[in-house]
Amino acid sequence: MIDICEESLKLQEQLVAWRRELHRCPEVGLETPLTAAFISKKLTDLQIEHQTNVGGSGIVGIIRGGKKGQTIALRADMDALAIREDTGLSFASQNGNMHACGHDAHAAMLLGAAGILCTRRDQLRGNIKLIFQSGEEGPGGAKPMIEEGVLEDPCVDSVMGLHIGNQFHEVKNGQVGLHYGNVMACLDSFKIKITGRGCHGAMPNMGVDPIVIAAQVITALQTLVSREIVPTSPAVVTVGIVNGGVAYNIIPDEVVLIGTARALEQGVRDQLAGRIENLVAGIAQGMRGGYEFSYTYGYPPLVNNEEFTKGFKKTAEKIVGAKNVIEIAKPTMGGEDMAYYLEKVPGTFFFLGSGNPEKNADYPHHNARFDIDEDVLWKGTALLAQGAIDWLENNGGPA
Ligand SMILES: [Zn+2]
Ligand SMILES: [Zn+2]
């Protein structure tokens, strides 16, 4: 049997075609019916048993190995963003949405891996679950899929997924970035309504000005990270929306602030959630105003299992060569709902560098000109397929 690298390379043209086809019809959120239909059709062509409409448009496939063993899940997200594409590519999206994060590539690479793995099912020491998930960019597709039992029947013992692109500058084109432990932050949000009492802008003493209170709140929130969180633990508090007021000479009744809180550790996260409200309450009360507050726990911090990741490092070295496996020095404060699977079962989320300025593939993620260097697609397929085989071999039960 030819090796996985060779087989993946042979699929390269096919992977590009799949990725482009998905790129043309990006869909946003949990309901991505066209994308799901495309993937379901390919799985049917490969004669892979699968279930559709799991937690939205999610798809779960299963490849049952010929030998007894454990079950590893391979996960790809497949949703896009509400961004109008500005790449000028021949296969650019025309529908106002855009695959500006590379999820089109993730789905294509996992389809490639599925093809390779199902031709080897007799030799597989255990099962492979294929998870194609929507809603990663929001509101989150992993959680509903888990709630609908994606990690059960057969019970999933480990999980693996990847992100293509250029999130980490040290992970160059075609290289694999790994990190042991907490590598991405939680993705929480909060909404603060400051209530005052509207009045004429020339007579502020007649009312309670929520804009001035909001200004104090915004400034004070920044002291949580600088004065209260342990300096060696990363955290971010960002107010992204400030809404209030209608005219230059009117003090409004209320101001709404909406923002995000990020942390790599659960303890820091809880600290932020509690302290943001305390600060708002104290400031609003001290300035004669009121408030309403809500904090939404979003995606948890993403934690890679150290032992699993060490094992995967050996796989990655086989595929891309040891010098191209990079240990990521610093985590990112971006979030990922892959974190939900990794909360339940050990595994790893790795990064495949696809930046290439010569191909205009060096724009940041979520930019209207974001693109990937398609030449790396086969590597993603090989990494997923070989990663699954190696893990099953090394963690398998009796033959
Ligand atoms: Zn994204
Ligand atoms: Zn993404």
Coordinates of C-alpha atoms and ligand atoms in Angstrom, one line a residue:
M1 CA 0.0 0.0 0.0
I2 CA 1.4 3.4 -0.9
D3 CA 2.1 5.8 1.9
I4 CA -0.3 8.4 3.1
C5 CA 1.9 11.3 1.8
E6 CA 1.9 10.0 -1.7
E7 CA -1.7 9.2 -1.6
S8 CA -2.6 12.7 -0.3
L9 CA -0.4 14.3 -3.0
K10 CA -2.3 12.4 -5.6
L11 CA -5.5 14.0 -4.2
Q12 CA -4.1 17.5 -4.4
E13 CA -6.0 18.5 -7.5
Q14 CA -9.2 17.1 -6.1
L15 CA -8.7 18.9 -2.9
V16 CA -8.3 22.2 -4.7
A17 CA -11.4 21.6 -6.7
W18 CA -13.5 20.7 -3.6
R19 CA -12.2 23.7 -1.7
R20 CA -13.0 26.0 -4.6
E21 CA -16.5 24.6 -5.0
L22 CA -17.1 25.2 -1.3
H23 CA -15.5 28.6 -1.5
R24 CA -18.0 29.7 -4.2
C25 CA -21.1 29.1 -2.0
P26 CA -20.2 30.2 1.5
E27 CA -23.0 29.9 4.2
V28 CA -23.1 31.5 7.6
G29 CA -24.1 30.1 11.0
L30 CA -25.6 26.8 12.1
E31 CA -27.7 26.2 9.0
T32 CA -25.4 25.6 6.0
P33 CA -27.6 23.3 3.9
L34 CA -25.8 23.7 0.5
T35 CA -22.4 23.1 2.1
A36 CA -23.7 20.1 4.0
A37 CA -25.4 18.6 0.9
F38 CA -22.1 18.9 -1.0
I39 CA -20.2 17.1 1.8
S40 CA -22.9 14.5 2.3
K41 CA -22.8 13.7 -1.5
K42 CA -19.1 13.1 -1.4
L43 CA -19.4 10.9 1.7
T44 CA -22.1 8.9 -0.1
D45 CA -19.8 8.6 -3.2
L46 CA -17.1 7.2 -0.8
Q47 CA -19.7 4.8 0.7
I48 CA -19.2 6.3 4.1
E49 CA -22.1 5.8 6.5
H50 CA -23.1 9.2 7.9
Q51 CA -25.9 11.2 9.6
T52 CA -26.9 14.7 8.5
N53 CA -28.5 17.7 10.3
V54 CA -26.8 17.0 13.6
G55 CA -26.8 20.2 15.8
G56 CA -27.7 22.4 12.8
S57 CA -26.3 21.3 9.5
G58 CA -23.6 19.1 11.1
I59 CA -22.6 15.8 9.6
V60 CA -21.2 12.8 11.4
G61 CA -19.6 10.0 9.4
I62 CA -18.2 6.8 10.7
I63 CA -15.5 4.5 9.3
R64 CA -15.5 1.3 11.2
G65 CA -12.1 -0.3 11.3
G66 CA -11.5 -4.0 10.5
K67 CA -9.6 -4.5 13.8
K68 CA -10.9 -3.8 17.3
G69 CA -9.7 -0.6 18.9
Q70 CA -10.6 2.8 20.1
T71 CA -12.4 5.6 18.2
I72 CA -10.8 8.9 17.1
A73 CA -12.8 11.8 15.8
L74 CA -11.5 14.1 13.1
R75 CA -13.3 17.5 13.0
A76 CA -13.6 20.1 10.4
D77 CA -15.7 23.3 10.5
M78 CA -17.4 24.3 7.3
D79 CA -19.2 27.7 7.9
A80 CA -18.2 31.1 6.5
L81 CA -18.6 34.7 7.5
A82 CA -20.9 37.6 6.5
I83 CA -18.1 39.4 4.7
R84 CA -18.3 40.6 1.1
E85 CA -15.4 39.0 -0.7
D86 CA -12.8 41.2 -2.3
T87 CA -10.1 38.8 -3.5
G88 CA -10.9 38.9 -7.2
L89 CA -10.4 35.2 -7.4
S90 CA -12.0 33.4 -10.3
F91 CA -14.0 31.3 -7.8
A92 CA -14.8 34.1 -5.5
S93 CA -18.1 34.1 -3.7
Q94 CA -20.9 36.2 -5.2
N95 CA -23.5 35.8 -2.5
G96 CA -22.3 38.4 0.0
N97 CA -20.7 35.8 2.4
M98 CA -17.2 34.6 2.4
H99 CA -14.9 31.8 3.4
A100 CA -12.5 34.3 5.0
C101 CA -11.2 31.9 7.6
G102 CA -10.3 28.9 5.6
H103 CA -13.1 26.6 6.7
D104 CA -13.7 25.7 3.0
A105 CA -10.2 24.2 3.1
H106 CA -10.8 22.4 6.4
A107 CA -13.8 20.6 4.9
A108 CA -12.0 19.7 1.7
M109 CA -9.0 18.4 3.6
L110 CA -11.1 16.2 5.9
L111 CA -13.0 14.8 2.9
G112 CA -9.6 13.9 1.4
A113 CA -8.6 12.2 4.7
A114 CA -12.0 10.3 4.7
G115 CA -11.3 9.0 1.3
I116 CA -7.9 7.7 2.2
L117 CA -9.1 6.2 5.5
C118 CA -12.1 4.4 4.1
T119 CA -10.0 2.6 1.5
R120 CA -7.9 1.2 4.5
R121 CA -10.8 0.4 6.8
D122 CA -9.8 -3.3 7.0
Q123 CA -6.4 -2.4 8.4
L124 CA -7.7 0.3 10.8
R125 CA -7.3 -0.6 14.5
G126 CA -10.5 1.0 15.6
N127 CA -12.9 3.5 14.2
I128 CA -12.8 7.0 12.7
K129 CA -15.5 9.5 13.3
L130 CA -15.8 12.4 10.9
I131 CA -17.3 15.5 12.2
F132 CA -18.2 18.3 9.7
Q133 CA -19.5 21.2 11.8
S134 CA -21.3 24.4 11.1
G135 CA -21.6 27.6 13.2
E136 CA -18.0 27.8 14.3
E137 CA -17.9 31.5 13.7
G138 CA -21.0 31.8 15.8
P139 CA -23.2 30.9 17.5
G140 CA -21.2 27.7 17.9
G141 CA -21.9 24.3 16.3
A142 CA -19.7 22.0 18.5
K143 CA -21.9 22.3 21.6
P144 CA -25.2 21.3 19.9
M145 CA -23.4 18.5 18.1
I146 CA -22.1 17.1 21.4
E147 CA -25.5 17.5 22.9
E148 CA -26.9 15.4 20.1
G149 CA -24.4 12.7 20.9
V150 CA -21.6 13.1 18.4
L151 CA -19.1 11.8 21.0
E152 CA -21.1 8.7 21.7
D153 CA -22.1 5.5 19.9
P154 CA -19.3 4.6 19.3
C155 CA -17.9 6.5 22.2
V156 CA -15.1 8.8 21.0
D157 CA -11.8 8.4 22.8
S158 CA -9.8 11.2 21.3
V159 CA -10.3 14.1 18.8
M160 CA -8.2 16.0 16.4
G161 CA -8.7 19.1 14.2
L162 CA -6.7 21.8 12.5
H163 CA -6.8 25.4 11.4
I164 CA -5.2 26.6 8.2
G165 CA -3.9 30.1 7.7
N166 CA -1.6 32.5 9.3
Q167 CA -2.7 33.0 12.9
F168 CA 0.8 32.4 14.2
H169 CA 3.7 34.2 12.4
E170 CA 6.2 31.6 13.4
V171 CA 4.3 28.9 11.5
K172 CA 5.3 29.5 7.9
N173 CA 3.9 28.1 4.7
G174 CA 3.5 24.4 4.9
Q175 CA 4.6 24.1 8.5
V176 CA 2.7 22.6 11.3
G177 CA 2.2 24.5 14.6
L178 CA 1.7 22.6 17.8
H179 CA 1.1 23.7 21.3
Y180 CA 0.8 21.7 24.5
G181 CA -1.9 22.9 26.8
N182 CA -3.9 26.1 26.6
V183 CA -3.5 27.6 23.2
M184 CA -6.7 29.6 22.5
A185 CA -8.8 31.8 24.8
C186 CA -12.3 31.6 25.9
L187 CA -14.7 33.7 23.9
D188 CA -17.1 35.3 26.4
S189 CA -19.3 38.4 25.9
F190 CA -21.0 40.8 28.2
K191 CA -23.7 43.4 27.8
I192 CA -24.0 46.4 30.2
K193 CA -27.0 48.8 30.2
I194 CA -26.3 51.9 32.1
T195 CA -29.5 53.7 33.1
G196 CA -29.7 57.3 34.0
R197 CA -32.3 60.0 33.6
G198 CA -32.5 62.0 30.4
C199 CA -32.6 65.8 30.4
H200 CA -31.5 68.9 28.6
G201 CA -27.7 68.9 27.8
A202 CA -27.4 72.4 29.2
M203 CA -28.9 71.4 32.6
P204 CA -27.1 68.1 33.5
N205 CA -28.0 68.7 37.2
M206 CA -31.6 67.9 36.3
G207 CA -30.9 64.4 35.3
V208 CA -28.4 61.5 35.6
D209 CA -26.0 61.3 32.7
P210 CA -25.4 57.6 31.6
I211 CA -22.8 58.7 29.0
V212 CA -20.5 60.0 31.7
I213 CA -21.1 56.9 33.8
A214 CA -20.4 54.7 30.7
A215 CA -17.1 56.6 30.1
Q216 CA -16.0 55.8 33.7
V217 CA -17.1 52.2 33.3
I218 CA -15.1 51.7 30.0
T219 CA -12.0 53.2 31.6
A220 CA -12.4 51.2 34.8
L221 CA -12.8 47.9 33.0
Q222 CA -9.3 48.3 31.7
T223 CA -8.0 48.2 35.3
L224 CA -9.2 44.6 35.7
V225 CA -6.5 43.3 33.5
S226 CA -3.8 45.8 34.6
R227 CA -4.5 45.7 38.3
E228 CA -6.4 42.6 39.3
I229 CA -5.5 39.7 37.1
V230 CA -2.2 38.0 37.8
P231 CA 0.2 39.7 35.4
T232 CA 1.5 36.4 34.0
S233 CA -2.0 35.2 33.1
P234 CA -3.3 36.6 29.8
A235 CA -6.6 38.3 29.7
V236 CA -8.4 40.9 27.5
V237 CA -11.5 43.0 28.1
T238 CA -12.7 44.9 25.0
V239 CA -15.7 47.1 24.7
G240 CA -16.6 46.8 21.0
I241 CA -20.0 48.6 21.0
V242 CA -21.1 51.8 22.6
N243 CA -24.7 52.9 21.9
G244 CA -26.3 55.9 23.4
G245 CA -27.7 59.3 22.7
V246 CA -29.6 60.9 19.8
A247 CA -28.7 64.6 19.8
Y248 CA -25.8 66.8 20.8
N249 CA -27.9 68.7 23.4
I250 CA -29.8 65.8 25.0
I251 CA -28.6 63.7 27.8
P252 CA -30.1 60.2 27.1
D253 CA -31.8 57.8 29.4
E254 CA -29.4 55.0 28.8
V255 CA -26.2 53.7 27.2
V256 CA -25.5 50.2 26.2
L257 CA -22.0 48.7 26.1
I258 CA -21.3 45.4 24.6
G259 CA -17.9 43.7 24.7
T260 CA -15.8 40.6 24.9
A261 CA -13.8 39.0 27.7
R262 CA -10.9 36.6 27.0
A263 CA -8.8 34.4 29.2
L264 CA -6.7 31.3 28.8
E265 CA -7.6 29.9 32.2
Q266 CA -11.0 29.1 33.7
G267 CA -10.1 30.8 37.0
V268 CA -9.3 34.1 35.3
R269 CA -12.4 33.8 33.3
D270 CA -14.6 33.4 36.4
Q271 CA -12.8 36.3 38.0
L272 CA -13.5 38.6 35.0
A273 CA -17.2 37.6 34.9
G274 CA -17.7 38.5 38.5
R275 CA -15.5 41.6 38.7
I276 CA -16.9 43.3 35.5
E277 CA -20.4 43.3 37.1
N278 CA -19.0 44.5 40.5
L279 CA -17.3 47.4 38.9
V280 CA -20.3 48.4 36.9
A281 CA -22.5 48.2 39.9
G282 CA -20.2 50.3 42.1
I283 CA -19.6 53.0 39.5
A284 CA -23.3 53.3 38.4
Q285 CA -24.4 53.5 42.0
G286 CA -21.7 56.0 43.0
M287 CA -22.9 58.2 40.1
R288 CA -26.6 57.9 40.9
G289 CA -27.4 55.6 38.0
G290 CA -28.6 52.1 37.6
Y291 CA -27.5 49.1 35.5
E292 CA -28.5 45.8 33.9
F293 CA -25.8 43.3 33.3
S294 CA -25.5 40.0 31.5
Y295 CA -22.4 37.8 31.0
T296 CA -22.4 35.0 28.4
Y297 CA -20.0 32.2 28.8
G298 CA -19.1 31.4 25.2
Y299 CA -16.5 28.9 23.9
P300 CA -14.2 27.7 26.7
P301 CA -10.4 28.0 26.6
L302 CA -9.0 25.5 24.1
V303 CA -6.7 23.0 25.8
N304 CA -4.6 20.5 23.9
N305 CA -3.8 17.3 25.7
E306 CA 0.0 17.1 26.2
E307 CA 0.4 13.3 25.7
F308 CA -1.8 13.3 22.6
T309 CA 0.0 16.2 21.1
K310 CA 3.4 14.6 21.8
G311 CA 2.3 11.6 19.9
F312 CA 0.9 13.7 17.1
K313 CA 4.2 15.5 16.8
K314 CA 5.8 12.3 15.6
T315 CA 3.1 12.0 13.0
A316 CA 3.6 15.6 11.8
E317 CA 7.4 15.0 11.6
K318 CA 6.8 12.1 9.2
I319 CA 4.6 14.3 7.0
V320 CA 6.3 17.6 6.9
G321 CA 9.8 16.9 8.3
A322 CA 11.0 17.6 11.8
K323 CA 12.3 21.1 11.0
N324 CA 8.8 22.1 9.8
V325 CA 7.1 21.2 13.0
I326 CA 7.0 24.3 15.1
E327 CA 6.2 24.6 18.8
I328 CA 4.0 27.7 19.1
A329 CA 5.6 29.9 21.7
K330 CA 2.6 32.1 22.7
P331 CA -1.1 31.2 22.6
T332 CA -3.6 33.4 20.9
M333 CA -6.5 35.2 22.5
G334 CA -8.7 34.2 19.6
G335 CA -11.3 31.5 20.4
E336 CA -12.5 28.3 18.7
D337 CA -15.4 26.0 19.5
M338 CA -13.2 23.0 18.9
A339 CA -12.5 23.7 22.6
Y340 CA -15.8 22.0 23.5
Y341 CA -14.7 18.6 22.1
L342 CA -11.3 18.9 23.8
E343 CA -13.1 19.6 27.1
K344 CA -14.7 16.2 26.8
V345 CA -11.9 14.0 25.3
P346 CA -8.2 14.3 24.9
G347 CA -6.8 15.4 21.6
T348 CA -5.1 18.3 19.8
F349 CA -5.9 21.2 17.6
F350 CA -3.0 22.1 15.4
F351 CA -2.2 24.8 12.8
L352 CA -1.2 24.5 9.2
G353 CA 0.6 27.5 7.8
S354 CA -0.7 28.7 4.5
G355 CA 0.6 32.2 4.2
N356 CA 2.2 33.2 1.0
P357 CA 2.7 36.8 0.0
E358 CA 3.5 35.9 -3.6
K359 CA 0.1 34.4 -3.9
N360 CA -1.7 37.3 -2.0
A361 CA -2.3 34.7 0.7
D362 CA -1.0 36.8 3.6
Y363 CA -4.1 38.8 4.6
P364 CA -5.3 38.3 8.1
H365 CA -8.2 36.0 8.9
H366 CA -11.7 37.6 8.5
N367 CA -10.3 40.1 6.0
A368 CA -12.2 40.5 2.7
R369 CA -9.0 39.6 0.9
F370 CA -8.1 36.5 3.0
D371 CA -6.9 33.6 0.9
I372 CA -4.8 30.5 1.5
D373 CA -2.0 28.9 -0.5
E374 CA -3.8 25.9 -1.8
D375 CA -0.5 24.0 -2.3
V376 CA -0.6 23.0 1.4
L377 CA -4.0 21.3 1.2
W378 CA -2.6 17.8 0.7
K379 CA -0.5 18.2 3.9
G380 CA -3.7 18.8 5.9
T381 CA -5.2 15.7 4.5
A382 CA -2.1 13.6 5.2
L383 CA -1.8 15.0 8.7
L384 CA -5.4 14.1 9.6
A385 CA -5.3 10.6 8.0
Q386 CA -1.8 9.7 9.3
G387 CA -2.6 11.2 12.7
A388 CA -5.7 9.1 13.1
I389 CA -4.0 5.9 12.0
D390 CA -1.0 6.4 14.2
W391 CA -3.1 7.2 17.3
L392 CA -5.2 4.1 16.8
E393 CA -2.2 1.9 16.3
N394 CA -0.5 3.3 19.4
N395 CA -3.6 3.2 21.6
G396 CA -5.4 0.2 20.2
G397 CA -6.8 -2.7 22.0
P398 CA -6.1 -6.3 21.0
A399 CA -6.3 -7.2 17.3
Ligands
ZN1 ZN -12.6 32.6 11.9
ZN2 ZN -11.7 29.6 11.7

